[in-house]
mmCIF file of C-alpha atoms and ligand atoms in Angstrom:
data_model
loop_
_atom_site.group_PDB
_atom_site.id
_atom_site.type_symbol
_atom_site.label_atom_id
_atom_site.label_comp_id
_atom_site.label_asym_id
_atom_site.label_seq_id
_atom_site.Cartn_x
_atom_site.Cartn_y
_atom_site.Cartn_z
ATOM 1 C CA MET A 1 -25.287 -103.134 7.681
ATOM 2 C CA LYS A 2 -24.431 -100.177 9.946
ATOM 3 C CA ARG A 3 -20.787 -99.463 9.722
ATOM 4 C CA ARG A 4 -20.855 -97.653 12.655
ATOM 5 C CA GLU A 5 -22.041 -100.587 14.887
ATOM 6 C CA PHE A 6 -18.602 -101.617 14.388
ATOM 7 C CA LEU A 7 -16.594 -98.664 14.664
ATOM 8 C CA ARG A 8 -14.698 -97.594 17.995
ATOM 9 C CA MET A 9 -11.937 -95.513 18.300
ATOM 10 C CA GLY A 10 -9.471 -96.618 21.015
ATOM 11 C CA ALA A 11 -5.833 -96.165 21.673
ATOM 12 C CA ALA A 12 -4.612 -98.057 18.771
ATOM 13 C CA GLY A 13 -6.777 -95.626 16.740
ATOM 14 C CA VAL A 14 -10.474 -96.602 14.515
ATOM 15 C CA VAL A 15 -10.974 -100.502 14.348
ATOM 16 C CA GLY A 16 -13.499 -101.572 11.775
ATOM 17 C CA ALA A 17 -14.818 -105.192 11.280
ATOM 18 C CA GLY A 18 -17.271 -106.862 9.126
ATOM 19 C CA LEU A 19 -18.716 -105.984 6.109
ATOM 20 C CA GLY A 20 -17.930 -103.481 3.634
ATOM 21 C CA ALA A 21 -20.714 -101.299 1.269
ATOM 22 C CA SER A 22 -19.638 -103.948 -1.399
ATOM 23 C CA GLY A 23 -20.539 -107.257 0.474
ATOM 24 C CA LEU A 24 -16.828 -108.472 0.971
ATOM 25 C CA LEU A 25 -15.460 -108.620 4.214
ATOM 26 C CA SER A 26 -13.357 -105.729 4.414
ATOM 27 C CA TRP A 27 -10.795 -105.718 6.291
ATOM 28 C CA THR A 28 -7.359 -103.473 7.040
ATOM 29 C CA PRO A 29 -4.541 -104.642 9.221
ATOM 30 C CA ARG A 30 -3.277 -102.921 12.061
ATOM 31 C CA ALA A 31 0.041 -102.901 14.243
ATOM 32 C CA GLN A 32 -1.793 -103.299 17.411
ATOM 33 C CA ALA A 33 -4.341 -105.458 18.948
ATOM 34 C CA ALA A 34 -7.831 -103.300 19.624
ATOM 35 C CA VAL A 35 -10.989 -103.581 21.206
ATOM 36 C CA VAL A 36 -14.075 -104.855 18.497
ATOM 37 C CA SER A 37 -17.481 -104.511 20.595
ATOM 38 C CA LYS A 38 -20.768 -105.873 18.995
ATOM 39 C CA THR A 39 -24.010 -106.472 20.419
ATOM 40 C CA PHE A 40 -26.501 -109.110 19.143
ATOM 41 C CA TYR A 41 -30.119 -109.259 19.988
ATOM 42 C CA VAL A 42 -31.636 -112.883 20.276
ATOM 43 C CA THR A 43 -35.205 -112.419 18.124
ATOM 44 C CA ASP A 44 -37.467 -114.798 16.238
ATOM 45 C CA GLY A 45 -40.402 -114.093 13.519
ATOM 46 C CA ASN A 46 -40.921 -115.717 9.991
ATOM 47 C CA ILE A 47 -39.200 -115.874 6.765
ATOM 48 C CA THR A 48 -40.656 -116.527 3.622
ATOM 49 C CA GLN A 49 -39.133 -119.193 1.520
ATOM 50 C CA PRO A 50 -39.018 -119.558 -2.445
ATOM 51 C CA ASP A 51 -42.540 -121.236 -2.853
ATOM 52 C CA GLY A 52 -44.401 -118.762 -0.336
ATOM 53 C CA VAL A 53 -44.243 -120.690 2.751
ATOM 54 C CA LYS A 54 -43.592 -118.847 5.849
ATOM 55 C CA VAL A 55 -41.539 -120.660 8.243
ATOM 56 C CA TYR A 56 -40.120 -119.491 11.623
ATOM 57 C CA PHE A 57 -36.633 -118.997 12.459
ATOM 58 C CA ARG A 58 -34.805 -117.364 15.422
ATOM 59 C CA GLY A 59 -31.610 -114.953 15.056
ATOM 60 C CA PHE A 60 -28.775 -113.317 16.233
ATOM 61 C CA SER A 61 -29.892 -110.203 14.935
ATOM 62 C CA ALA A 62 -29.034 -106.518 15.040
ATOM 63 C CA ALA A 63 -32.003 -105.037 16.507
ATOM 64 C CA ALA A 64 -34.944 -105.979 18.998
ATOM 65 C CA GLY A 65 -37.691 -105.885 16.454
ATOM 66 C CA ALA A 66 -35.319 -107.683 13.181
ATOM 67 C CA LEU A 67 -34.759 -111.349 12.798
ATOM 68 C CA ARG A 68 -31.347 -111.890 10.647
ATOM 69 C CA VAL A 69 -30.122 -115.272 9.603
ATOM 70 C CA PRO A 70 -27.506 -115.936 9.652
ATOM 71 C CA GLY A 71 -26.148 -113.156 12.194
ATOM 72 C CA GLU A 72 -23.918 -110.408 10.958
ATOM 73 C CA SER A 73 -20.239 -111.558 10.240
ATOM 74 C CA LEU A 74 -17.100 -110.064 12.615
ATOM 75 C CA VAL A 75 -13.912 -110.358 11.382
ATOM 76 C CA VAL A 76 -10.977 -109.223 13.760
ATOM 77 C CA GLN A 77 -7.161 -109.761 14.353
ATOM 78 C CA GLU A 78 -5.210 -112.408 16.002
ATOM 79 C CA GLY A 79 -5.097 -110.869 19.621
ATOM 80 C CA ASP A 80 -8.085 -108.621 19.611
ATOM 81 C CA LEU A 81 -10.057 -108.403 22.366
ATOM 82 C CA VAL A 82 -13.688 -109.315 21.333
ATOM 83 C CA ARG A 83 -16.457 -107.702 23.542
ATOM 84 C CA ILE A 84 -20.053 -109.755 22.611
ATOM 85 C CA THR A 85 -23.120 -108.190 24.037
ATOM 86 C CA VAL A 86 -26.227 -110.414 23.648
ATOM 87 C CA ILE A 87 -29.673 -109.465 24.553
ATOM 88 C CA ASN A 88 -32.046 -111.923 24.880
ATOM 89 C CA THR A 89 -35.308 -111.008 24.162
ATOM 90 C CA LEU A 90 -37.097 -113.904 23.806
ATOM 91 C CA GLY A 91 -38.706 -116.299 26.611
ATOM 92 C CA THR A 92 -36.084 -119.113 26.294
ATOM 93 C CA SER A 93 -32.474 -119.409 27.144
ATOM 94 C CA HIS A 94 -29.995 -119.334 24.677
ATOM 95 C CA SER A 95 -26.208 -119.210 24.275
ATOM 96 C CA PHE A 96 -23.412 -117.566 21.827
ATOM 97 C CA VAL A 97 -20.107 -120.120 21.485
ATOM 98 C CA ILE A 98 -17.729 -120.388 19.306
ATOM 99 C CA ASP A 99 -15.933 -123.819 19.648
ATOM 100 C CA GLY A 100 -12.700 -123.602 21.218
ATOM 101 C CA VAL A 101 -12.502 -119.868 21.773
ATOM 102 C CA VAL A 102 -15.594 -118.977 23.798
ATOM 103 C CA ASP A 103 -18.494 -119.846 25.461
ATOM 104 C CA SER A 104 -21.303 -117.489 26.927
ATOM 105 C CA GLY A 105 -22.939 -120.133 29.230
ATOM 106 C CA SER A 106 -26.707 -120.173 28.928
ATOM 107 C CA ILE A 107 -28.423 -116.966 28.781
ATOM 108 C CA GLY A 108 -32.103 -116.961 30.372
ATOM 109 C CA GLY A 109 -35.056 -115.555 28.672
ATOM 110 C CA GLY A 110 -34.921 -111.640 28.916
ATOM 111 C CA GLN A 111 -31.470 -111.629 30.061
ATOM 112 C CA THR A 112 -28.355 -109.296 28.722
ATOM 113 C CA GLN A 113 -25.371 -110.762 28.878
ATOM 114 C CA THR A 114 -21.396 -109.246 28.070
ATOM 115 C CA PHE A 115 -18.558 -111.346 27.997
ATOM 116 C CA GLU A 116 -14.770 -111.403 26.782
ATOM 117 C CA PHE A 117 -12.387 -113.278 24.467
ATOM 118 C CA THR A 118 -9.086 -112.922 22.749
ATOM 119 C CA ALA A 119 -9.114 -113.606 18.918
ATOM 120 C CA GLY A 120 -7.363 -116.446 17.744
ATOM 121 C CA PRO A 121 -5.853 -118.356 16.164
ATOM 122 C CA PRO A 122 -6.344 -117.058 12.866
ATOM 123 C CA GLY A 123 -9.096 -119.045 10.812
ATOM 124 C CA SER A 124 -12.639 -119.058 10.170
ATOM 125 C CA TYR A 125 -15.079 -119.959 12.778
ATOM 126 C CA LEU A 126 -19.166 -120.365 13.099
ATOM 127 C CA TYR A 127 -20.644 -119.055 16.011
ATOM 128 C CA TYR A 128 -23.857 -120.444 17.244
ATOM 129 C CA ASP A 129 -26.442 -121.056 19.856
ATOM 130 C CA ARG A 130 -25.294 -124.645 21.645
ATOM 131 C CA LEU A 131 -27.954 -124.990 24.014
ATOM 132 C CA ASN A 132 -31.094 -127.386 22.873
ATOM 133 C CA ALA A 133 -28.317 -128.673 20.335
ATOM 134 C CA PRO A 134 -28.832 -129.026 17.496
ATOM 135 C CA TYR A 135 -32.324 -127.094 17.113
ATOM 136 C CA ASN A 136 -31.693 -123.811 18.181
ATOM 137 C CA ARG A 137 -28.527 -123.918 15.705
ATOM 138 C CA VAL A 138 -30.446 -125.096 12.811
ATOM 139 C CA THR A 139 -33.085 -122.679 13.605
ATOM 140 C CA GLY A 140 -30.920 -119.808 12.664
ATOM 141 C CA LEU A 141 -28.827 -119.008 15.634
ATOM 142 C CA HIS A 142 -25.851 -118.808 14.100
ATOM 143 C CA GLY A 143 -23.262 -116.846 12.220
ATOM 144 C CA GLY A 144 -19.733 -116.254 10.847
ATOM 145 C CA PHE A 145 -16.614 -114.822 12.483
ATOM 146 C CA ALA A 146 -13.395 -114.807 10.947
ATOM 147 C CA VAL A 147 -9.640 -114.006 12.742
ATOM 148 C CA MET A 148 -6.934 -112.707 10.367
ATOM 149 C CA PRO A 149 -3.473 -112.973 10.994
ATOM 150 C CA ALA A 150 -2.000 -110.177 12.839
ATOM 151 C CA GLY A 151 -0.837 -107.562 11.005
ATOM 152 C CA SER A 152 -2.169 -109.678 7.405
ATOM 153 C CA GLY A 153 -4.403 -108.165 5.286
ATOM 154 C CA ASN A 154 -4.012 -111.121 2.542
ATOM 155 C CA GLN A 155 -4.037 -114.174 4.347
ATOM 156 C CA VAL A 156 -5.851 -116.761 6.175
ATOM 157 C CA TYR A 157 -2.972 -118.386 7.870
ATOM 158 C CA SER A 158 0.486 -117.069 8.135
ATOM 159 C CA GLY A 159 2.289 -118.192 5.276
ATOM 160 C CA SER A 160 -0.744 -118.877 3.342
ATOM 161 C CA PRO A 161 -1.756 -118.274 -0.413
ATOM 162 C CA THR A 162 -2.239 -114.667 -0.703
ATOM 163 C CA PHE A 163 -5.915 -113.207 -1.782
ATOM 164 C CA VAL A 164 -7.386 -109.842 -2.507
ATOM 165 C CA GLN A 165 -10.887 -110.141 -1.310
ATOM 166 C CA GLN A 166 -12.832 -112.492 1.014
ATOM 167 C CA LYS A 167 -16.432 -113.334 1.219
ATOM 168 C CA LEU A 168 -18.125 -115.923 3.698
ATOM 169 C CA TRP A 169 -20.887 -119.041 2.470
ATOM 170 C CA VAL A 170 -22.823 -119.572 5.449
ATOM 171 C CA PHE A 171 -24.887 -123.015 4.669
ATOM 172 C CA ASN A 172 -27.924 -124.186 6.215
ATOM 173 C CA ASP A 173 -30.783 -126.175 5.572
ATOM 174 C CA CYS A 174 -34.334 -126.496 6.994
ATOM 175 C CA ASP A 175 -37.092 -128.849 8.185
ATOM 176 C CA PRO A 176 -40.109 -126.572 9.074
ATOM 177 C CA ALA A 177 -41.533 -128.887 11.169
ATOM 178 C CA TRP A 178 -38.198 -128.625 13.435
ATOM 179 C CA ASN A 179 -38.512 -125.344 13.470
ATOM 180 C CA LYS A 180 -42.420 -125.238 14.601
ATOM 181 C CA ALA A 181 -41.582 -127.335 17.243
ATOM 182 C CA VAL A 182 -38.809 -124.642 19.078
ATOM 183 C CA ARG A 183 -41.073 -122.358 18.290
ATOM 184 C CA ASP A 184 -44.094 -124.046 20.123
ATOM 185 C CA GLY A 185 -41.197 -125.274 22.592
ATOM 186 C CA TYR A 186 -41.153 -128.789 22.328
ATOM 187 C CA THR A 187 -38.026 -131.223 21.287
ATOM 188 C CA PRO A 188 -38.823 -132.420 17.314
ATOM 189 C CA THR A 189 -39.841 -135.832 17.416
ATOM 190 C CA GLY A 190 -39.986 -136.459 13.862
ATOM 191 C CA GLU A 191 -36.955 -137.473 11.320
ATOM 192 C CA TYR A 192 -35.188 -134.086 9.907
ATOM 193 C CA VAL A 193 -36.712 -133.870 6.430
ATOM 194 C CA PRO A 194 -35.206 -130.672 4.863
ATOM 195 C CA ARG A 195 -37.371 -128.933 2.578
ATOM 196 C CA TYR A 196 -35.105 -125.597 1.905
ATOM 197 C CA PHE A 197 -31.418 -125.201 1.691
ATOM 198 C CA THR A 198 -30.082 -122.005 2.154
ATOM 199 C CA ILE A 199 -26.785 -120.002 1.180
ATOM 200 C CA ASN A 200 -26.289 -116.879 3.639
ATOM 201 C CA GLY A 201 -29.941 -117.373 4.193
ATOM 202 C CA LEU A 202 -30.960 -116.941 0.847
ATOM 203 C CA ASN A 203 -32.017 -119.322 -2.097
ATOM 204 C CA GLY A 204 -31.464 -119.119 -6.068
ATOM 205 C CA ARG A 205 -34.173 -117.492 -7.920
ATOM 206 C CA PRO A 206 -34.032 -118.322 -11.165
ATOM 207 C CA PRO A 207 -34.978 -116.415 -14.066
ATOM 208 C CA GLY A 208 -39.050 -115.585 -14.407
ATOM 209 C CA ALA A 209 -39.443 -116.567 -10.329
ATOM 210 C CA PRO A 210 -40.436 -114.089 -8.449
ATOM 211 C CA GLY A 211 -37.150 -112.056 -6.701
ATOM 212 C CA ASN A 212 -34.783 -113.113 -9.639
ATOM 213 C CA GLY A 213 -32.073 -110.114 -9.291
ATOM 214 C CA ASP A 214 -33.008 -109.206 -6.180
ATOM 215 C CA PRO A 215 -30.042 -108.678 -4.083
ATOM 216 C CA MET A 216 -32.248 -109.409 -0.862
ATOM 217 C CA VAL A 217 -33.356 -112.328 -1.959
ATOM 218 C CA ASP A 218 -31.356 -113.808 -4.485
ATOM 219 C CA ALA A 219 -28.396 -116.090 -3.379
ATOM 220 C CA MET A 220 -26.834 -115.453 -7.027
ATOM 221 C CA HIS A 221 -27.398 -111.539 -6.969
ATOM 222 C CA ASN A 222 -26.970 -111.009 -3.222
ATOM 223 C CA HIS A 223 -23.876 -108.395 -2.663
ATOM 224 C CA ASP A 224 -22.632 -110.883 0.447
ATOM 225 C CA THR A 225 -23.058 -113.904 -1.608
ATOM 226 C CA ALA A 226 -22.105 -113.441 -5.443
ATOM 227 C CA LEU A 227 -18.540 -113.258 -6.054
ATOM 228 C CA HIS A 228 -17.367 -110.185 -8.116
ATOM 229 C CA GLY A 229 -14.124 -109.953 -9.804
ATOM 230 C CA HIS A 230 -11.476 -109.122 -12.525
ATOM 231 C CA VAL A 231 -8.826 -111.465 -13.511
ATOM 232 C CA GLY A 232 -6.522 -111.843 -10.679
ATOM 233 C CA ASP A 233 -8.816 -111.062 -8.005
ATOM 234 C CA ARG A 234 -7.973 -114.150 -5.889
ATOM 235 C CA THR A 235 -11.362 -114.242 -3.668
ATOM 236 C CA LEU A 236 -11.336 -116.074 -0.519
ATOM 237 C CA VAL A 237 -14.503 -117.520 0.674
ATOM 238 C CA ARG A 238 -14.721 -118.900 4.022
ATOM 239 C CA VAL A 239 -17.201 -121.855 3.739
ATOM 240 C CA LEU A 240 -18.817 -122.727 7.077
ATOM 241 C CA ASN A 241 -22.071 -125.469 7.582
ATOM 242 C CA ALA A 242 -24.374 -124.475 10.368
ATOM 243 C CA GLY A 243 -27.024 -127.195 9.064
ATOM 244 C CA MET A 244 -27.647 -130.871 9.033
ATOM 245 C CA CYS A 245 -26.568 -131.926 5.466
ATOM 246 C CA THR A 246 -23.044 -132.769 4.066
ATOM 247 C CA HIS A 247 -22.317 -130.452 1.166
ATOM 248 C CA SER A 248 -20.002 -130.570 -2.722
ATOM 249 C CA ILE A 249 -19.575 -127.529 -3.165
ATOM 250 C CA HIS A 250 -18.847 -126.986 -6.967
ATOM 251 C CA THR A 251 -17.523 -124.400 -8.974
ATOM 252 C CA HIS A 252 -17.644 -123.506 -12.766
ATOM 253 C CA GLY A 253 -14.742 -121.268 -14.245
ATOM 254 C CA ASN A 254 -12.433 -122.103 -11.814
ATOM 255 C CA HIS A 255 -10.802 -124.516 -9.691
ATOM 256 C CA MET A 256 -10.609 -123.840 -5.861
ATOM 257 C CA GLU A 257 -7.285 -124.023 -4.407
ATOM 258 C CA TRP A 258 -8.438 -125.907 -1.189
ATOM 259 C CA LEU A 259 -6.902 -124.128 2.041
ATOM 260 C CA THR A 260 -7.982 -125.503 5.379
ATOM 261 C CA GLU A 261 -10.536 -128.293 6.038
ATOM 262 C CA ASN A 262 -12.325 -128.268 9.471
ATOM 263 C CA GLY A 263 -10.263 -125.815 10.937
ATOM 264 C CA GLU A 264 -6.954 -127.744 10.149
ATOM 265 C CA ILE A 265 -4.469 -126.146 7.502
ATOM 266 C CA ARG A 266 -4.035 -129.034 4.991
ATOM 267 C CA PRO A 267 -0.439 -130.188 4.001
ATOM 268 C CA GLN A 268 -0.957 -129.312 0.674
ATOM 269 C CA VAL A 269 -2.966 -127.104 -1.399
ATOM 270 C CA TRP A 270 -5.240 -129.067 -3.983
ATOM 271 C CA SER A 271 -6.953 -127.468 -7.004
ATOM 272 C CA LYS A 272 -10.387 -129.110 -7.118
ATOM 273 C CA ASP A 273 -13.702 -128.059 -8.469
ATOM 274 C CA ILE A 274 -15.599 -129.882 -5.841
ATOM 275 C CA VAL A 275 -15.051 -129.526 -2.069
ATOM 276 C CA TYR A 276 -16.333 -131.726 0.829
ATOM 277 C CA LEU A 277 -18.265 -129.803 3.552
ATOM 278 C CA ARG A 278 -19.103 -132.237 6.362
ATOM 279 C CA ASN A 279 -22.521 -131.437 8.542
ATOM 280 C CA GLY A 280 -22.410 -130.692 12.065
ATOM 281 C CA MET A 281 -20.246 -127.580 11.592
ATOM 282 C CA GLY A 282 -17.782 -129.013 8.947
ATOM 283 C CA LYS A 283 -15.767 -125.994 7.746
ATOM 284 C CA CYS A 284 -12.803 -124.919 4.565
ATOM 285 C CA ASP A 285 -11.480 -122.130 3.531
ATOM 286 C CA VAL A 286 -11.358 -121.596 -0.501
ATOM 287 C CA ILE A 287 -9.549 -119.444 -2.579
ATOM 288 C CA TYR A 288 -11.201 -119.176 -5.985
ATOM 289 C CA PRO A 289 -8.590 -117.621 -8.018
ATOM 290 C CA PHE A 290 -10.068 -115.981 -11.165
ATOM 291 C CA GLN A 291 -7.832 -116.827 -13.404
ATOM 292 C CA ALA A 292 -9.051 -116.312 -17.040
ATOM 293 C CA PRO A 293 -11.117 -119.820 -17.185
ATOM 294 C CA PRO A 294 -9.049 -122.480 -18.412
ATOM 295 C CA ASP A 295 -10.940 -124.587 -20.578
ATOM 296 C CA ALA A 296 -13.030 -121.799 -22.501
ATOM 297 C CA TYR A 297 -12.387 -121.474 -25.983
ATOM 298 C CA PRO A 298 -12.366 -118.964 -27.848
ATOM 299 C CA PRO A 299 -10.624 -117.975 -24.657
ATOM 300 C CA VAL A 300 -12.404 -115.484 -22.065
ATOM 301 C CA THR A 301 -11.801 -113.378 -19.273
ATOM 302 C CA THR A 302 -15.708 -112.138 -18.381
ATOM 303 C CA GLY A 303 -18.656 -113.843 -18.337
ATOM 304 C CA ALA A 304 -21.140 -115.509 -15.116
ATOM 305 C CA TYR A 305 -20.719 -118.999 -13.522
ATOM 306 C CA PRO A 306 -22.558 -120.902 -11.015
ATOM 307 C CA MET A 307 -21.534 -122.393 -7.617
ATOM 308 C CA HIS A 308 -23.982 -124.925 -6.888
ATOM 309 C CA LEU A 309 -23.864 -128.094 -4.757
ATOM 310 C CA HIS A 310 -23.366 -131.564 -6.539
ATOM 311 C CA ASP A 311 -25.710 -133.100 -3.671
ATOM 312 C CA GLU A 312 -28.405 -132.744 -5.945
ATOM 313 C CA MET A 313 -31.281 -132.238 -3.202
ATOM 314 C CA THR A 314 -29.938 -129.059 -1.813
ATOM 315 C CA GLN A 315 -30.884 -127.382 -5.724
ATOM 316 C CA THR A 316 -34.445 -127.442 -4.488
ATOM 317 C CA ALA A 317 -37.042 -125.878 -2.183
ATOM 318 C CA GLY A 318 -40.202 -127.093 -0.480
ATOM 319 C CA GLY A 319 -39.374 -130.792 -1.701
ATOM 320 C CA GLY A 320 -39.043 -130.377 -5.207
ATOM 321 C CA LEU A 321 -38.871 -126.919 -7.067
ATOM 322 C CA TYR A 322 -35.556 -126.828 -8.902
ATOM 323 C CA MET A 323 -32.898 -124.145 -8.921
ATOM 324 C CA PHE A 324 -34.387 -122.325 -5.765
ATOM 325 C CA GLY A 325 -31.563 -124.013 -3.576
ATOM 326 C CA ALA A 326 -28.357 -123.315 -2.028
ATOM 327 C CA MET A 327 -26.519 -121.366 -5.152
ATOM 328 C CA THR A 328 -24.709 -118.539 -6.238
ATOM 329 C CA ASP A 329 -22.964 -116.830 -9.177
ATOM 330 C CA ILE A 330 -19.452 -115.676 -10.159
ATOM 331 C CA PHE A 331 -18.924 -112.946 -12.326
ATOM 332 C CA PHE A 332 -16.013 -112.156 -14.110
ATOM 333 C CA GLU A 333 -16.185 -108.716 -14.928
HETATM 334 CU CU1 LIG B 1 -22.198 -127.467 -12.434
#
């Protein structure tokens, strides 16, 4: 991503939002609210799946000739004025919605619309296309949006446990027959049969498989997705589900501190090695504490551990390829 797309000079100074070079969601708190501008192009195209099959997708992309699923993440501060421009390059109508925050309304084929909203309350949100629900959303028109508490660089909500770095995991699943129906302009009639499961649009590529170790396609090595830290690098993960399937997120090495569930602050912070993620835009915020793994003997402070989902079908692709599903890695460095 081009960082300059997120930079804007204003009365409050330089405003940055989005992903840093490390793949972390970078954030520097500001004393004042600012204006954050972002343009998305609604585009379409094919994305090659790990079994080699090309599948049709739509996305909120960075350029007219590009396709990006999910769309770029945005991080802003509570109280910021967020100005979004959506340029719809397709012939079909689309929208940009954040539940409870903003709804662009229908943006017709070939149309451009700019709209504004004030960011808040703090939390993690999915932006998505609400039209033709849920087909436009699961066909790729979604992305992550985070609102930091005003003046805070290390809290999810005011008074929350603190973190030192943050990432987004956006899950989705795909039945190619649905995507094909959307491409061809009709409503899918068949039962939903997911064949591909993604995290931030990517799949695991196990050792020996094409793309293994390539950060552009291998979710276990993608900079926006894999967790990297030293002991003590408490990492907030904002988890969003754009897809049709529920998930049980499971981490090795450490348990997660489970802070929020579907936008609600949990009354107590539980330490869990599996966290439930509802389908149909469920979400949660967890902190992976990067403590020396407590169960390792002899004791260790380095090593690689997986994050996989305990709903087993999500670890497959193409109807059975194991370990090509939605997973990533956690690196203690
Ligand atoms: Cu496991």
